XYZ file of C-alpha atoms in Angstrom:
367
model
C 72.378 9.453 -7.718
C 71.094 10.549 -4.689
C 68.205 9.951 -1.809
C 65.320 11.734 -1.320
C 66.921 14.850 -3.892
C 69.611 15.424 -1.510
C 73.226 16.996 -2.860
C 75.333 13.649 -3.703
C 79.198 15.115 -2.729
C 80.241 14.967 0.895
C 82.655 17.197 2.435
C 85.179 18.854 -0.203
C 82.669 17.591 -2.822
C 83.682 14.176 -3.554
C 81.043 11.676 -4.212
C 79.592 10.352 -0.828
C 78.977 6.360 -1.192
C 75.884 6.755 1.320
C 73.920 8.831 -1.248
C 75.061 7.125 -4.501
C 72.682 4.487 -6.567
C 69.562 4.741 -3.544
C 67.144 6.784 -5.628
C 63.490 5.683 -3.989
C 62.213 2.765 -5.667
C 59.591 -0.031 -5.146
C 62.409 -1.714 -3.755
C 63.351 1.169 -1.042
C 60.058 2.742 -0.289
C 56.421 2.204 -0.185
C 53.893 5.013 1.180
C 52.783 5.320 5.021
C 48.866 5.015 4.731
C 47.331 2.647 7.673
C 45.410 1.034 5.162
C 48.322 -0.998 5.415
C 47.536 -1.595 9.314
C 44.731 -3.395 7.818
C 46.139 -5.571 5.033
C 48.632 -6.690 7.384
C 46.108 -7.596 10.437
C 44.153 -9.237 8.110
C 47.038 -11.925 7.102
C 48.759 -11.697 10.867
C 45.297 -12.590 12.968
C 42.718 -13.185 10.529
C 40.347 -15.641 13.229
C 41.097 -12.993 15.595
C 37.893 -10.676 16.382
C 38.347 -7.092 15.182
C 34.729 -6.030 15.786
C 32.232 -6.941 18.092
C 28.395 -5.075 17.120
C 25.776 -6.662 20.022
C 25.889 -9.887 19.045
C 27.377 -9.824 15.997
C 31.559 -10.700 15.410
C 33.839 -9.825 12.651
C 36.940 -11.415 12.526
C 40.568 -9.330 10.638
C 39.676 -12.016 7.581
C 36.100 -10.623 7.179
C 37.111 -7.366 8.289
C 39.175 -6.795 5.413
C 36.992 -9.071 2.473
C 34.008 -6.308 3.703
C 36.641 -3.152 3.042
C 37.884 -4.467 0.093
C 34.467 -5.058 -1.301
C 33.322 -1.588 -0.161
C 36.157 0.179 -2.182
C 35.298 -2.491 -5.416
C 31.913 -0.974 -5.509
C 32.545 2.832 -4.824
C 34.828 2.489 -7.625
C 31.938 0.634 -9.849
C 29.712 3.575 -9.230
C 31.893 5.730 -10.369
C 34.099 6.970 -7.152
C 37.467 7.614 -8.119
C 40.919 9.387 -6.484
C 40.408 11.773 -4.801
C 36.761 11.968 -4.593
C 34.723 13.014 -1.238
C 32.931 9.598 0.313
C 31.049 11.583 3.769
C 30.076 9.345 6.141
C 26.765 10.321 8.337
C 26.945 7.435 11.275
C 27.270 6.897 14.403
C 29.950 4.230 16.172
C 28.717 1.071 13.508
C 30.950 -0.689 11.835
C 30.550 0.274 8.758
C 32.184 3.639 9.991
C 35.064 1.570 10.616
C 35.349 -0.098 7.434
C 35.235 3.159 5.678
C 38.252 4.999 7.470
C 39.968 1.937 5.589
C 37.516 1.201 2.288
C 37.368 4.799 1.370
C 41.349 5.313 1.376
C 42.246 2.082 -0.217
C 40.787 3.507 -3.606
C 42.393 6.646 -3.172
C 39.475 8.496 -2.307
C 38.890 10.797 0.435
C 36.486 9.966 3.336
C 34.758 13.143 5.328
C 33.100 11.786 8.365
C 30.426 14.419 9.340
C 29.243 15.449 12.777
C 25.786 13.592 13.477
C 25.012 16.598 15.692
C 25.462 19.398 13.472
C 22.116 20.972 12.066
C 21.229 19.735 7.919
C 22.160 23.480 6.930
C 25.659 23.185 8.329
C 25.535 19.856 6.983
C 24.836 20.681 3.713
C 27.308 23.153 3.777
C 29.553 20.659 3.973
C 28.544 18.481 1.657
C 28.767 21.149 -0.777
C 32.260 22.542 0.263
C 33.682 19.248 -0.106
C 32.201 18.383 -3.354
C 30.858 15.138 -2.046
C 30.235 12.131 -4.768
C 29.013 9.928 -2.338
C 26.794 9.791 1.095
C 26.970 6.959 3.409
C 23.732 7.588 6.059
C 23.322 5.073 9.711
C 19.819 4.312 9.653
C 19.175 7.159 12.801
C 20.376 9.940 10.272
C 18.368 9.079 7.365
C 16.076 12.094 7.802
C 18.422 14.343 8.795
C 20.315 13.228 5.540
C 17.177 13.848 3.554
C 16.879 17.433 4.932
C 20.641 18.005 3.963
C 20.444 16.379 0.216
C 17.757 19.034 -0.441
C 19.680 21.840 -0.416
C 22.079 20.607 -3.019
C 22.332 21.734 -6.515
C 22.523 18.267 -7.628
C 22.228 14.735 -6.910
C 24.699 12.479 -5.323
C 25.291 8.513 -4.583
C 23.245 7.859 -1.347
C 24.227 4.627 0.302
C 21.740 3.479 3.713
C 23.237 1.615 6.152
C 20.550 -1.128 7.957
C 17.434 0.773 6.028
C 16.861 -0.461 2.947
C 14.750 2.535 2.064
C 16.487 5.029 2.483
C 18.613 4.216 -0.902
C 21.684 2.032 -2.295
C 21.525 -0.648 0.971
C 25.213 -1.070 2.422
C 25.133 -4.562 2.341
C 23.766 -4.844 -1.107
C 26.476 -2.519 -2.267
C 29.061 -4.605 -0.492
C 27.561 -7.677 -2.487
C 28.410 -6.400 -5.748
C 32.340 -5.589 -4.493
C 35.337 -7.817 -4.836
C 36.328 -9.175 -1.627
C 39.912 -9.543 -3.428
C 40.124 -5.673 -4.925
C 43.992 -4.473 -4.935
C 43.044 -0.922 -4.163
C 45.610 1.414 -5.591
C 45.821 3.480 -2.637
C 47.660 6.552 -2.315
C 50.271 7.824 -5.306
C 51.851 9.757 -2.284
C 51.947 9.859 1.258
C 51.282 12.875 1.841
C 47.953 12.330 -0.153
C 45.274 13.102 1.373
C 43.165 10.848 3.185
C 40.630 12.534 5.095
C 38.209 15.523 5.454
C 37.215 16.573 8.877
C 35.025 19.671 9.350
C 35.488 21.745 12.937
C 32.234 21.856 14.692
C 31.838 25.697 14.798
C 33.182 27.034 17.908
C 35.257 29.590 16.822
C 32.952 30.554 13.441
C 31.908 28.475 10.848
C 33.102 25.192 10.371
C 36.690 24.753 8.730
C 37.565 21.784 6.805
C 41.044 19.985 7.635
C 42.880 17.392 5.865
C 44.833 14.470 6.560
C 46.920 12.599 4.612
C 47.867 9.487 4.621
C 51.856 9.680 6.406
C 49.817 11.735 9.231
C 47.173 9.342 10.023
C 49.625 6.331 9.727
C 51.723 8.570 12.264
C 49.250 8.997 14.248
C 47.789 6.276 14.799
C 51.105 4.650 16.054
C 51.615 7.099 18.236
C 48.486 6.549 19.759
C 48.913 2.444 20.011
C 52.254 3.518 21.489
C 51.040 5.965 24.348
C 47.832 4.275 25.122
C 49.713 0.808 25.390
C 47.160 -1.410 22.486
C 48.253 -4.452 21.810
C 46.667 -7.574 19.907
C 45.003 -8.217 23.493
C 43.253 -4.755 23.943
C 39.401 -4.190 23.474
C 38.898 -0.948 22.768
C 35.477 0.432 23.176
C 33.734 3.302 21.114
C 32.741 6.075 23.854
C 34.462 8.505 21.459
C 32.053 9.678 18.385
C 34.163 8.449 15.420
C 33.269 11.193 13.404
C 35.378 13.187 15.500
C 38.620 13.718 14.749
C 38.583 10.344 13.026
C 38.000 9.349 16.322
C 41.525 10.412 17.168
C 42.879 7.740 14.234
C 41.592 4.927 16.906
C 40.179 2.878 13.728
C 43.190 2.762 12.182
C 45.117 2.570 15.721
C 43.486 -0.406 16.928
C 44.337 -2.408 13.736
C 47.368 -1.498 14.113
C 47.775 -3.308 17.119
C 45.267 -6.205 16.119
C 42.892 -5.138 19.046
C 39.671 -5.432 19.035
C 37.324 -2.562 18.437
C 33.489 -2.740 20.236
C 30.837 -0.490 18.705
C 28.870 1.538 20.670
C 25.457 2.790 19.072
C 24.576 4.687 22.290
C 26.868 6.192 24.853
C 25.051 5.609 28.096
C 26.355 4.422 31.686
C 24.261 1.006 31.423
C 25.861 -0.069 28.224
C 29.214 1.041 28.915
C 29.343 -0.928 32.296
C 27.680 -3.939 30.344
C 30.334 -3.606 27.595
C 33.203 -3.404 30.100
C 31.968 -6.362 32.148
C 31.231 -8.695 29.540
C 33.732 -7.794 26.558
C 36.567 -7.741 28.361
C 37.064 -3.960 27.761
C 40.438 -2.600 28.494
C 40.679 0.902 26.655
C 38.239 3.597 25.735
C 38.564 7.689 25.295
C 35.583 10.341 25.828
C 35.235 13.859 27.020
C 35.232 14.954 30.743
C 31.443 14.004 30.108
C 31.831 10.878 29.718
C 34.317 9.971 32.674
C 31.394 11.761 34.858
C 28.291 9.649 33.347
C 30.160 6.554 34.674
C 31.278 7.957 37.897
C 27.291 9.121 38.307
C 25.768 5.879 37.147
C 22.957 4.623 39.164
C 24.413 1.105 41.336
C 21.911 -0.735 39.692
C 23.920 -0.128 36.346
C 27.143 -0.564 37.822
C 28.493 -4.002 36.582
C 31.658 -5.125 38.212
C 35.021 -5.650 36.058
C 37.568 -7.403 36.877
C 40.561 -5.786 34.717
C 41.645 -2.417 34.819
C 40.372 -0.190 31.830
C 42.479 2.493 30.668
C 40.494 6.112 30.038
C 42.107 8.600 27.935
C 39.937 11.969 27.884
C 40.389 15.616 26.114
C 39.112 18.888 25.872
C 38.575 20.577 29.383
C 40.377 19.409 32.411
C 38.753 16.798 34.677
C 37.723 17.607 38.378
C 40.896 15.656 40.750
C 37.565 14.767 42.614
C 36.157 12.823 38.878
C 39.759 11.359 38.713
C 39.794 9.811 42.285
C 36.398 8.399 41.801
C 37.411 6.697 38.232
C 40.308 4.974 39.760
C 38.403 3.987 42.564
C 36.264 1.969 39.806
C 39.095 0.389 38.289
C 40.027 2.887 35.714
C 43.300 4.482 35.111
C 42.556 7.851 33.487
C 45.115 10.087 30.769
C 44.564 13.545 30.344
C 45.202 14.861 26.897
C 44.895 17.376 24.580
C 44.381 18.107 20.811
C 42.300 19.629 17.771
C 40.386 18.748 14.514
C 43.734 19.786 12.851
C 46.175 17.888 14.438
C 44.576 14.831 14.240
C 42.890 14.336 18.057
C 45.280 14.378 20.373
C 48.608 16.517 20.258
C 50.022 16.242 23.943
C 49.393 14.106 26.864
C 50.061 13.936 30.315
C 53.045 11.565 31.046
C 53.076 10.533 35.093
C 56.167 11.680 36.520
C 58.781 8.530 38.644
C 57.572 10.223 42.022
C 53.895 10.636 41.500
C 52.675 7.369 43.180
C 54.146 8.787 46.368
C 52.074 11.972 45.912
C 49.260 12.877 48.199
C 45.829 11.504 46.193
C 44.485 15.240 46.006
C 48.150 16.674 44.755
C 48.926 13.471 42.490
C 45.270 14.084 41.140
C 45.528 17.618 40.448
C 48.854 16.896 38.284
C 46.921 13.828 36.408
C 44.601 16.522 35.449
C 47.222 18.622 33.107
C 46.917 18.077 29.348
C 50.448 17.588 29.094
C-alpha cells in the first residue's frame, strides 16, 4: 500500500517499508480549512476577546456558538455544499463570522465589493449563482438595486435592519450553537469567491480553497508576527481579498480582531489608543490619512503598531513620518488571485545602520 498514490518499491523494486500500510485515513490525515483555526481558538481561549464592535465584546466561546449557529440555519433554508453565500458588508462582525460560518457547511462565501456599482454587482450575483445574500444595513439599497436585475429570487438576510429581510440575528436564533458542520470533503475544495474590481476589464471571479486559505493565513500570522496578544484592527475592507485571509489569520493566532465601520483618522487614532491596537494593513491611502490627521485627532499610543500596506509603493517621506508616530510599516505585494499578499519586503541585518532616506527608500520595495 502506498501514500498519497505514490509507486510502493524503492530502488531495484523491492517493497520500501516507508510507503507500505500508510494509505490516508482518518487516522493520518484530516483537511487544511482554517475553519479549524476557529474550532480550536474556541476550546484554547474561549474568555479571551476575539471581537471588539464599539462597545460591544465577543469572546472565542461566543465567537464560535454565533458561526456555528449561522451555518445551522443556512443549511435550514436550504444552503447546501457548494452553494454561493455573498456577503454585501462592510468591516462588522458578522463579515467575520461568515469567512468561518459559510465554509463550515461546505458552502462557498463571495464577499462583494461595497464600492462596485449594483450592475457590476448583479453581475456577480448572477455569475456566481448566488443562493443567498447577506446585506450591512448601509448597503441595503444598493442591494435592492442589484436583486432587481435577477431572473429570480434569492435568500436575503439584513444585518442590524430588520426591514430589509431575514434579520441576522433572528436567523442566528433559529441555528444550533452546537452544529458539527461537515466542512470540506477535500482540501482543495473550494472555499471562497472573490471577484477583481475591474481594472484590467470586467471583473474576474477567483477561487480559494480551503488548503490555500489555511496556508495563507499562517503565513500571514507568521510574517506579520500575531500572536494570542495582538489586536488587529480592520483598516483593510474585508471584502477584499478576504481581507488578505486576516479573519482566518487572526484566529489563528487567538488575537483579537477590532471592527472598523468607517476608516477615518479620528477613529483609527481612538481605536489605537484605547484598544490596545498593535497590527493593522491598508493601502498607501491609508498610511497617508494618519500621517495627515488633524493634531486634534491625534491620540497618543503607547505601543508600537505594526502597518503592513500593498498596492503602489509608499513615499520614503510617508514611511519616515509613520515611524515617527510609532508605527513600523511592511511593504508588500499581492492580487485577488493569490490570496492578498504574495511577497513582502524582509529588512535586510544592515539596514538599521542605513541613512533614514536610503533605509526608507529600500522599506519601500514590495519584496
Amino acid at each position: 500500500m502506498s501514500l498519497g498514490g505514490r509507486g510502493n518499491r524503492g530502488e531495484g523494486g523491492r517493497a520500501s517499508p516507508f510507503e507500505t500500510g500508510l494509505d490516508r485515513s482518518a487516522a493520518n490525515h484530516v483537511a487544511l480549512t482554517p475553519v479549524s483555526f476557529l474550532a480550536r481558538a474556541a476550546d484554547a481561549f474561549a474568555d479571551r476577546i476575539a471581537v471588539i464592535d464599539g462597545d460591544r465584546r465577543l469572546t472565542y466561546r461566543d465567537l464560535d456558538a454565533r458561526c456555528r449557529r449561522l451555518a445551522s440555519a443556512l443549511r435550514g433554508r436550504g444552503v447546501g455544499r457548494l452553494d454561493t453565500v455573498a456577503i454585501l458588508a462592510g468591516n462588522v462582525p458578522a463579515m467575520i463570522e461568515a469567512h468561518f460560518a459559510v465554509p463550515m457547511l461546505g458552502a462557498v462565501l463571495n464577499p462583494l465589493n461595497t464600492r462596485l456599482d449594483a450592475a457590476t454587482l448583479a453581475a456577480s450575483l448572477a455569475h456566481g449563482e448566488a443562493r443567498a445574500l447577506i446585506v450591512d444595513a448601509p448597503f441595503r439599497a444598493l442591494a435592492e438595486e442589484a436583486l432587481e436585475a435577477l431572473p429570480g429570487p434569492i435568500l436575503v438576510i439584513a444585518v442590524d435592519d430588520p426591514g430589509g429581510g431575514h434579520a441576522y440575528e433572528d436567523l442566528l436564533a433559529e441555528g444550533d450553537p452546537d452544529f458539527a458542520g461537515p466542512g470540506p470533503d477535500d482540501e482543495w475544495q473550494s472555499l471562497c469567491l472573490l471577484y477583481t474590481s475591474g481594472t484590467t476589464g470586467d471583473p474576474k471571479g477567483a477561487v480559494y480553497s480551503h488548503r490555500g486559505a489555511y496556508l495563507q493565513a499562517l503565513g500571514n500570522a507568521l510574517a506579520f508576527g500575531l500572536s494570542a496578544d495582538s489586536v488587529y484592527l480592520w483598516t483593510l475592507p474585508m471584502f477584499h481579498c478576504s481581507g488578505w485571509s486576516y479573519p482566518w489569520a487572526v484566529v489563528a493566532a487567538g488575537g483579537t480582531q477590532v471592527c472598523l465601520r468607517k476608516v477615518e483618522p479620528a477613529a483609527i487614532y481612538r481605536a489605537i489608543a484605547e484598544q490596545g491596537v498593535t497590527h493593522l494593513c491598508g493601502a498607501p491611502i491609508v498610511l497617508s490619512m494618519i500621517v495627515d490627521a488633524p493634531d486634534a485627532v491625534r491620540v497618543p499610543f503607547p505601543q508600537r503598531v505594526r502597518c503592513a500596506t500593498g498596492g503602489a509603493a509608499p513615499p520614503s517621506t510617508v514611511i519616515a513620518a509613520m515611524e515617527a508616530l510609532g508605527f513600523a510599516v511592511t511593504h508588500l505585494y499581492g492580487s485577488t488571485e493569490s490570496y492578498g499578499p504574495a511577497t513582502i519586503c524582509v529588512p535586510g541585518p544592515d539596514w538599521d545602520a542605513l541613512a533614514p532616506a536610503e533605509r526608507h527608500g529600500r522599506m519601500a520595495r514590495q519584496g
